[in-house]
XYZ file of C-alpha atoms in Angstrom:
306
model
C 76.671 113.229 75.760
C 79.594 110.688 76.021
C 80.147 108.414 78.894
C 82.439 109.753 81.000
C 85.781 109.908 81.104
C 85.751 110.199 77.266
C 83.406 113.739 78.329
C 85.595 116.452 77.944
C 83.186 119.528 79.024
C 82.982 120.925 75.744
C 80.622 119.037 73.768
C 78.074 122.113 73.952
C 78.752 125.540 73.004
C 78.363 128.225 76.032
C 74.678 130.048 75.022
C 74.314 133.524 74.515
C 74.012 134.275 78.716
C 71.525 137.261 79.200
C 72.761 139.859 81.779
C 72.197 138.977 85.660
C 68.605 140.039 87.496
C 67.959 140.371 90.945
C 64.901 138.268 91.379
C 64.691 137.609 94.648
C 66.760 140.015 98.058
C 64.924 140.243 101.597
C 66.217 140.206 105.021
C 64.532 138.369 108.126
C 65.018 139.264 111.712
C 63.982 136.140 114.016
C 64.199 136.516 118.131
C 63.066 133.746 120.248
C 62.445 134.010 124.094
C 60.950 131.424 126.368
C 61.017 130.456 130.047
C 59.625 127.351 131.737
C 58.955 127.189 135.679
C 58.852 123.391 137.487
C 56.205 123.528 140.530
C 56.100 120.432 142.897
C 52.725 120.822 144.671
C 53.231 117.331 146.244
C 55.925 114.391 146.391
C 53.541 113.192 143.977
C 52.068 116.024 141.727
C 54.055 118.162 139.593
C 53.040 121.332 136.979
C 55.612 122.341 134.142
C 54.279 126.195 133.074
C 55.835 127.908 130.256
C 55.912 129.954 127.507
C 57.642 130.664 123.762
C 57.732 133.899 122.436
C 58.706 134.769 118.555
C 58.984 138.544 116.995
C 60.184 138.275 113.434
C 60.074 141.122 111.155
C 61.162 140.542 107.361
C 61.221 142.830 104.365
C 62.292 142.948 100.664
C 60.931 141.239 97.651
C 61.237 138.036 95.673
C 60.068 137.628 92.225
C 57.989 141.467 92.239
C 56.118 140.633 95.438
C 56.909 141.908 99.126
C 58.317 139.607 101.400
C 57.246 142.342 104.009
C 56.058 140.486 107.401
C 55.934 141.552 110.960
C 55.013 138.294 113.567
C 54.885 138.474 117.175
C 53.214 135.659 119.311
C 53.609 134.165 122.695
C 52.671 130.337 122.950
C 51.900 128.424 126.350
C 52.981 125.167 127.578
C 51.328 123.462 130.485
C 52.217 120.365 131.592
C 51.303 117.857 134.660
C 52.770 114.561 135.911
C 51.736 112.640 138.886
C 53.635 109.476 140.667
C 50.620 106.703 140.938
C 53.361 104.569 142.289
C 57.155 104.621 143.207
C 57.453 102.828 139.353
C 54.069 104.310 137.313
C 54.227 108.107 136.255
C 51.309 109.688 134.080
C 51.694 112.644 132.527
C 49.923 114.943 130.206
C 50.620 118.207 128.051
C 48.851 121.069 126.364
C 50.671 123.847 123.917
C 50.093 126.007 121.376
C 51.423 125.771 118.275
C 52.980 129.330 116.403
C 55.846 128.548 113.578
C 56.729 131.619 111.420
C 57.774 130.108 107.592
C 59.481 131.173 104.751
C 57.769 129.341 102.106
C 55.960 130.980 98.926
C 52.607 130.561 97.408
C 52.448 129.595 93.312
C 52.206 133.686 93.344
C 54.898 134.348 95.178
C 53.420 135.422 98.049
C 54.315 134.055 101.724
C 52.284 131.713 103.058
C 52.806 132.947 107.001
C 52.627 131.384 110.206
C 51.191 127.825 110.444
C 49.303 127.938 113.876
C 47.445 125.307 115.680
C 47.226 123.088 119.044
C 49.090 119.826 120.685
C 48.079 117.889 123.349
C 49.788 114.391 124.464
C 49.040 112.277 127.664
C 50.792 109.179 128.578
C 52.018 106.617 131.049
C 55.655 105.423 132.122
C 56.407 102.541 134.371
C 59.620 100.861 135.519
C 60.055 97.202 135.803
C 62.969 94.876 137.310
C 64.195 96.751 139.935
C 64.587 99.700 137.339
C 66.337 98.334 134.573
C 63.794 98.457 131.920
C 61.564 101.375 131.116
C 58.005 101.323 129.630
C 56.523 104.249 127.902
C 52.815 104.509 126.221
C 51.464 107.744 124.734
C 48.603 109.349 123.215
C 48.841 112.693 121.196
C 46.397 114.757 119.170
C 47.653 117.964 117.169
C 45.861 120.754 114.916
C 48.115 122.802 112.608
C 46.355 125.297 110.006
C 48.573 126.620 107.050
C 51.319 123.966 107.654
C 53.546 124.784 104.184
C 53.417 121.679 102.176
C 55.388 121.154 98.328
C 53.146 121.786 95.484
C 54.763 121.810 92.587
C 57.147 123.806 90.456
C 56.508 127.453 88.463
C 58.265 127.011 85.171
C 57.779 131.229 85.060
C 59.648 131.556 88.035
C 61.686 129.080 88.029
C 61.242 128.126 91.540
C 59.146 125.648 93.651
C 55.932 126.747 95.352
C 54.131 126.127 98.478
C 50.411 125.561 99.786
C 49.215 126.082 103.380
C 47.563 123.019 104.070
C 45.077 122.194 107.625
C 46.640 118.986 109.348
C 45.087 117.170 112.082
C 47.381 114.332 113.362
C 47.081 111.625 116.011
C 48.077 108.542 117.300
C 50.142 106.257 119.754
C 53.702 105.630 120.516
C 54.981 102.753 122.154
C 58.804 102.312 123.560
C 60.556 99.947 125.802
C 64.316 100.672 126.788
C 66.548 99.055 129.758
C 69.222 96.721 129.845
C 68.722 92.976 130.032
C 72.128 92.340 131.670
C 74.691 94.650 132.701
C 76.799 94.276 129.285
C 73.326 93.956 126.936
C 70.964 96.898 126.524
C 67.885 97.251 123.723
C 65.448 99.782 122.695
C 62.720 99.402 120.818
C 59.805 101.670 119.461
C 56.407 101.573 117.809
C 54.569 104.572 116.136
C 51.005 104.520 114.823
C 50.015 107.699 113.234
C 47.150 109.287 111.653
C 47.347 112.273 109.045
C 43.809 114.044 107.803
C 42.335 117.015 106.656
C 40.242 118.171 109.691
C 37.567 119.355 106.965
C 37.173 116.604 104.936
C 38.712 113.875 106.466
C 40.647 112.922 103.578
C 44.470 111.461 104.409
C 47.299 114.633 103.593
C 50.755 114.405 103.735
C 50.388 110.343 102.422
C 54.205 110.370 102.189
C 54.999 110.161 105.779
C 54.566 106.253 107.032
C 51.413 105.679 109.213
C 53.375 102.785 111.117
C 57.221 102.987 111.921
C 59.045 100.335 113.957
C 62.455 101.106 115.431
C 64.565 98.355 117.333
C 68.289 98.713 118.738
C 70.514 96.660 120.441
C 73.854 96.645 122.107
C 76.263 94.285 123.831
C 79.684 94.976 125.643
C 82.329 91.806 125.997
C 83.459 91.203 129.390
C 85.865 88.631 128.077
C 87.832 91.650 125.942
C 86.887 95.142 127.476
C 86.659 97.797 124.943
C 84.717 95.560 122.450
C 81.073 96.352 121.463
C 78.889 95.186 118.943
C 75.265 96.708 117.812
C 72.313 96.251 115.465
C 69.475 98.160 114.438
C 66.249 97.792 112.368
C 63.967 100.222 111.210
C 60.878 99.332 109.660
C 57.861 101.718 108.113
C 54.912 100.756 106.177
C 54.277 102.017 102.766
C 53.827 105.409 101.316
C 52.633 107.226 98.143
C 52.273 110.750 96.460
C 49.278 111.858 94.212
C 51.785 114.252 92.382
C 48.340 114.843 90.055
C 49.845 113.297 86.909
C 50.660 109.783 88.736
C 50.786 108.122 91.923
C 54.573 107.306 93.265
C 54.978 104.406 95.857
C 57.071 103.173 98.078
C 56.738 99.531 99.586
C 57.048 99.200 103.389
C 60.849 97.911 104.128
C 62.685 97.100 106.789
C 66.421 98.279 106.822
C 69.334 96.438 109.354
C 72.217 98.587 110.070
C 75.059 97.268 112.287
C 78.309 97.784 113.915
C 81.682 96.510 115.986
C 84.175 98.864 117.939
C 87.036 97.882 119.466
C 88.452 100.473 122.237
C 92.143 100.060 123.539
C 95.086 101.943 125.546
C 92.383 104.218 126.655
C 92.737 106.695 123.751
C 92.180 104.746 120.706
C 89.400 103.480 118.903
C 88.359 101.280 115.923
C 85.120 100.575 114.337
C 83.200 99.176 111.197
C 79.819 100.108 110.776
C 77.343 98.317 107.988
C 74.755 100.076 106.675
C 71.730 98.503 104.684
C 72.894 95.096 105.584
C 69.794 93.420 103.581
C 70.712 95.522 100.710
C 67.116 96.959 100.973
C 66.104 98.944 97.588
C 63.451 101.282 98.648
C 63.208 105.038 97.787
C 64.449 108.205 100.710
C 61.401 109.786 100.409
C 58.304 110.819 98.457
C 58.043 114.710 99.641
C 59.193 116.310 96.015
C 57.690 115.006 92.596
C 61.180 112.904 92.397
C 63.338 110.626 94.710
C 66.219 109.003 94.712
C 66.743 105.245 95.983
C 68.813 105.120 99.243
C 72.406 103.530 99.286
C 72.518 99.925 98.674
C 74.869 97.892 101.277
C 77.751 99.817 102.299
C 80.482 99.948 105.478
C 82.552 102.381 106.736
C 85.767 101.762 108.912
C 87.131 104.506 110.984
C 90.029 105.022 113.144
C 90.179 107.488 116.161
C 92.732 108.652 118.115
C 92.023 111.076 121.604
C 94.768 113.320 122.720
């Protein structure tokens, strides 16, 4: 093909198209109902009881296979919080996981719902006269039949998925608060392990196992309405083995920032800069193909409130 703009669109003749065929046609009716109750047993001890109900019906066909399904499930949720001191709280929770899925396997059959359980426990503490909030959480979850991209079927011309069993566990640390009345910050670190509960092998290796986020914002007293901020997002390396080779993405950090100014109570101008370090990285390894993220770029906006 000649390079644009010399390309006209007429270089390749139209082929002899065949008559169109309806390959898939189905209807899905999805209904959800949920409820929650907060029970204060004492001033320090509280319980949260809830449920999530799902009712889904599907009928039709996809590439010669029936898409008929009928799913009903009620998933309970239980949480408890306890105030150890005025500034230190402990919590724990349990929930069922039931998530209907519309993905199809290599034989064009629906995978069905993903099912599992989830547990979480942690501590939350306030410091410096409630100016700083710190939290630590531990989590564990098990999901069976979770839909994951498995390839492309050239016979049907569509992507297909496989139901995988995933066990995840890890912990998360977070700090947020104000250094001064004008200066605030947020920082968080997550460590996550994803593995096959049957064999112990790592799964979903395209998901980073370590992430770190930091953000800060400052409001200027000298010029009311002026605000500046920055974020740093870091993740460790990831990879994907697609059966032909291994695609890798190195660990990387992305820095962004902004400056905004609000004046006359209804006007605001802002400049946002993204990937200020011009970091070169792949956006995702979920598929067999990926794209490089945008390099350094910026946007300017003007907003008026009527």
